[in-house]
Amino acid sequence: MNNNVILKKIIIANNLKHFELKEIFELGGFTFSSSQVKAFMAGSQNKNHEKVNDEQFEAFLNGFILYSRGPVDEPTLLPRTIENFIIGLVESENTGAIEEIRCLIEDASDGLAKVD
C-alpha cells in the first residue's frame, strides 16, 4: 500500500472533509490548496492525481494526532474532532445524541465536584 491509499483509508474511516484535511496538514506543518488536497484523493488513473510523499504523509499523521486529541501543552482545548462531531449532530438535528452528550457532561461535572 502506498501513502495515498493509506491516507484515503484514514479519511474515509474518520469521515473527514476536504477542509478538515487542509487543516490537518496545516497542523502538521504543510499548507496545501484545496485542489492539491483533492489531487491527493484522486485515483491513480486521474490526470490530477498527486502522490503523497513520506514527508507529507508524516506531517498528515502528526497533524491528525493534534486534530484528534488537541495539543499536549493545551490539554483543556477541545479536540476538533469532537467539536466537528457535535456541530454535525446539531446540523442534523439529532436531539437524542445531543441530549446524551449533555447528560454525560453533567455526570462528569458532578464527578469532578465530588473530587473537590
PDB file of C-alpha atoms in Angstrom:
ATOM      1  CA  MET A   1       0.000   0.000   0.000  1.00  0.00           C
ATOM      2  CA  ASN A   2       1.263   3.466  -0.804  1.00  0.00           C
ATOM      3  CA  ASN A   3       0.785   6.691   1.176  1.00  0.00           C
ATOM      4  CA  ASN A   4      -2.202   7.807  -0.924  1.00  0.00           C
ATOM      5  CA  VAL A   5      -4.109   4.575  -0.287  1.00  0.00           C
ATOM      6  CA  ILE A   6      -3.435   4.708   3.455  1.00  0.00           C
ATOM      7  CA  LEU A   7      -4.409   8.398   3.520  1.00  0.00           C
ATOM      8  CA  LYS A   8      -7.710   7.617   1.764  1.00  0.00           C
ATOM      9  CA  LYS A   9      -8.464   4.818   4.231  1.00  0.00           C
ATOM     10  CA  ILE A  10      -7.853   7.132   7.205  1.00  0.00           C
ATOM     11  CA  ILE A  11     -10.001   9.857   5.642  1.00  0.00           C
ATOM     12  CA  ILE A  12     -12.882   7.505   4.887  1.00  0.00           C
ATOM     13  CA  ALA A  13     -12.712   5.773   8.276  1.00  0.00           C
ATOM     14  CA  ASN A  14     -12.854   9.133  10.071  1.00  0.00           C
ATOM     15  CA  ASN A  15     -15.354  10.746   7.680  1.00  0.00           C
ATOM     16  CA  LEU A  16     -13.040  13.720   7.102  1.00  0.00           C
ATOM     17  CA  LYS A  17     -13.937  16.512   4.692  1.00  0.00           C
ATOM     18  CA  HIS A  18     -11.539  18.373   2.396  1.00  0.00           C
ATOM     19  CA  PHE A  19     -11.461  21.462   4.618  1.00  0.00           C
ATOM     20  CA  GLU A  20     -10.555  19.235   7.569  1.00  0.00           C
ATOM     21  CA  LEU A  21      -7.724  17.651   5.564  1.00  0.00           C
ATOM     22  CA  LYS A  22      -6.323  21.085   4.795  1.00  0.00           C
ATOM     23  CA  GLU A  23      -6.445  21.929   8.496  1.00  0.00           C
ATOM     24  CA  ILE A  24      -4.795  18.633   9.466  1.00  0.00           C
ATOM     25  CA  PHE A  25      -1.956  19.177   7.000  1.00  0.00           C
ATOM     26  CA  GLU A  26      -1.525  22.719   8.367  1.00  0.00           C
ATOM     27  CA  LEU A  27      -1.315  21.365  11.919  1.00  0.00           C
ATOM     28  CA  GLY A  28       1.436  19.071  10.625  1.00  0.00           C
ATOM     29  CA  GLY A  29       3.328  21.972   9.047  1.00  0.00           C
ATOM     30  CA  PHE A  30       2.231  21.857   5.394  1.00  0.00           C
ATOM     31  CA  THR A  31      -0.115  24.259   3.629  1.00  0.00           C
ATOM     32  CA  PHE A  32      -1.928  22.918   0.578  1.00  0.00           C
ATOM     33  CA  SER A  33      -4.627  24.402  -1.607  1.00  0.00           C
ATOM     34  CA  SER A  34      -7.989  22.670  -1.902  1.00  0.00           C
ATOM     35  CA  SER A  35      -7.049  21.455  -5.383  1.00  0.00           C
ATOM     36  CA  GLN A  36      -3.845  19.874  -4.068  1.00  0.00           C
ATOM     37  CA  VAL A  37      -5.747  18.068  -1.326  1.00  0.00           C
ATOM     38  CA  LYS A  38      -8.261  16.825  -3.895  1.00  0.00           C
ATOM     39  CA  ALA A  39      -5.361  15.680  -6.092  1.00  0.00           C
ATOM     40  CA  PHE A  40      -4.102  13.515  -3.220  1.00  0.00           C
ATOM     41  CA  MET A  41      -7.531  11.895  -3.074  1.00  0.00           C
ATOM     42  CA  ALA A  42      -7.862  11.392  -6.844  1.00  0.00           C
ATOM     43  CA  GLY A  43      -7.390   7.892  -8.180  1.00  0.00           C
ATOM     44  CA  SER A  44      -4.028   6.983  -9.662  1.00  0.00           C
ATOM     45  CA  GLN A  45      -5.591   6.936 -13.150  1.00  0.00           C
ATOM     46  CA  ASN A  46      -6.862  10.525 -12.783  1.00  0.00           C
ATOM     47  CA  LYS A  47      -4.837  13.190 -14.612  1.00  0.00           C
ATOM     48  CA  ASN A  48      -4.884  15.388 -11.471  1.00  0.00           C
ATOM     49  CA  HIS A  49      -3.518  12.647  -9.188  1.00  0.00           C
ATOM     50  CA  GLU A  50      -0.599  13.676  -6.969  1.00  0.00           C
ATOM     51  CA  LYS A  51       1.451  11.279  -4.892  1.00  0.00           C
ATOM     52  CA  VAL A  52       1.789  11.938  -1.169  1.00  0.00           C
ATOM     53  CA  ASN A  53       5.469  11.674  -0.312  1.00  0.00           C
ATOM     54  CA  ASP A  54       6.739  10.331   3.020  1.00  0.00           C
ATOM     55  CA  GLU A  55       7.361  13.789   4.487  1.00  0.00           C
ATOM     56  CA  GLN A  56       3.849  14.962   3.606  1.00  0.00           C
ATOM     57  CA  PHE A  57       2.318  11.753   4.970  1.00  0.00           C
ATOM     58  CA  GLU A  58       4.261  12.102   8.221  1.00  0.00           C
ATOM     59  CA  ALA A  59       3.033  15.702   8.507  1.00  0.00           C
ATOM     60  CA  PHE A  60      -0.541  14.494   7.963  1.00  0.00           C
ATOM     61  CA  LEU A  61      -0.200  11.864  10.704  1.00  0.00           C
ATOM     62  CA  ASN A  62       1.310  14.374  13.148  1.00  0.00           C
ATOM     63  CA  GLY A  63      -1.409  16.885  12.302  1.00  0.00           C
ATOM     64  CA  PHE A  64      -4.071  14.201  12.685  1.00  0.00           C
ATOM     65  CA  ILE A  65      -2.853  13.447  16.208  1.00  0.00           C
ATOM     66  CA  LEU A  66      -3.151  17.129  17.133  1.00  0.00           C
ATOM     67  CA  TYR A  67      -6.504  17.379  15.381  1.00  0.00           C
ATOM     68  CA  SER A  68      -7.850  14.323  17.198  1.00  0.00           C
ATOM     69  CA  ARG A  69      -6.656  14.885  20.746  1.00  0.00           C
ATOM     70  CA  GLY A  70      -5.571  18.543  20.844  1.00  0.00           C
ATOM     71  CA  PRO A  71      -2.137  19.936  21.616  1.00  0.00           C
ATOM     72  CA  VAL A  72      -0.232  18.436  24.555  1.00  0.00           C
ATOM     73  CA  ASP A  73       0.556  21.876  26.010  1.00  0.00           C
ATOM     74  CA  GLU A  74      -3.144  22.870  25.986  1.00  0.00           C
ATOM     75  CA  PRO A  75      -4.983  19.882  27.484  1.00  0.00           C
ATOM     76  CA  THR A  76      -8.117  21.937  28.121  1.00  0.00           C
ATOM     77  CA  LEU A  77      -8.577  22.686  24.431  1.00  0.00           C
ATOM     78  CA  LEU A  78     -11.448  20.686  22.926  1.00  0.00           C
ATOM     79  CA  PRO A  79     -10.180  18.386  20.152  1.00  0.00           C
ATOM     80  CA  ARG A  80     -11.536  19.480  16.767  1.00  0.00           C
ATOM     81  CA  THR A  81     -12.885  16.011  16.007  1.00  0.00           C
ATOM     82  CA  ILE A  82     -15.224  16.254  18.980  1.00  0.00           C
ATOM     83  CA  GLU A  83     -16.191  19.815  18.115  1.00  0.00           C
ATOM     84  CA  ASN A  84     -16.932  18.901  14.485  1.00  0.00           C
ATOM     85  CA  PHE A  85     -18.886  15.831  15.559  1.00  0.00           C
ATOM     86  CA  ILE A  86     -21.105  17.891  17.862  1.00  0.00           C
ATOM     87  CA  ILE A  87     -21.625  20.508  15.147  1.00  0.00           C
ATOM     88  CA  GLY A  88     -22.673  17.690  12.792  1.00  0.00           C
ATOM     89  CA  LEU A  89     -25.193  16.441  15.362  1.00  0.00           C
ATOM     90  CA  VAL A  90     -26.645  19.936  15.711  1.00  0.00           C
ATOM     91  CA  GLU A  91     -26.846  20.412  11.941  1.00  0.00           C
ATOM     92  CA  SER A  92     -28.590  17.051  11.530  1.00  0.00           C
ATOM     93  CA  GLU A  93     -30.893  17.929  14.444  1.00  0.00           C
ATOM     94  CA  ASN A  94     -30.017  14.713  16.281  1.00  0.00           C
ATOM     95  CA  THR A  95     -31.532  15.776  19.591  1.00  0.00           C
ATOM     96  CA  GLY A  96     -31.231  12.324  21.150  1.00  0.00           C
ATOM     97  CA  ALA A  97     -27.461  12.215  20.744  1.00  0.00           C
ATOM     98  CA  ILE A  98     -27.095  15.836  21.847  1.00  0.00           C
ATOM     99  CA  GLU A  99     -29.130  15.109  24.984  1.00  0.00           C
ATOM    100  CA  GLU A 100     -26.959  12.055  25.711  1.00  0.00           C
ATOM    101  CA  ILE A 101     -23.806  14.197  25.406  1.00  0.00           C
ATOM    102  CA  ARG A 102     -25.360  16.794  27.736  1.00  0.00           C
ATOM    103  CA  CYS A 103     -26.072  14.067  30.314  1.00  0.00           C
ATOM    104  CA  LEU A 104     -22.511  12.733  30.060  1.00  0.00           C
ATOM    105  CA  ILE A 105     -21.131  16.229  30.617  1.00  0.00           C
ATOM    106  CA  GLU A 106     -23.381  16.733  33.654  1.00  0.00           C
ATOM    107  CA  ASP A 107     -22.274  13.362  35.080  1.00  0.00           C
ATOM    108  CA  ALA A 108     -18.619  14.277  34.539  1.00  0.00           C
ATOM    109  CA  SER A 109     -19.147  17.686  36.167  1.00  0.00           C
ATOM    110  CA  ASP A 110     -20.860  16.074  39.148  1.00  0.00           C
ATOM    111  CA  GLY A 111     -17.960  13.626  39.488  1.00  0.00           C
ATOM    112  CA  LEU A 112     -15.425  16.448  39.434  1.00  0.00           C
ATOM    113  CA  ALA A 113     -17.403  18.374  42.059  1.00  0.00           C
ATOM    114  CA  LYS A 114     -17.269  15.345  44.373  1.00  0.00           C
ATOM    115  CA  VAL A 115     -13.486  15.149  43.980  1.00  0.00           C
ATOM    116  CA  ASP A 116     -13.023  18.798  45.017  1.00  0.00           C
TER     117      ASP A 116
END
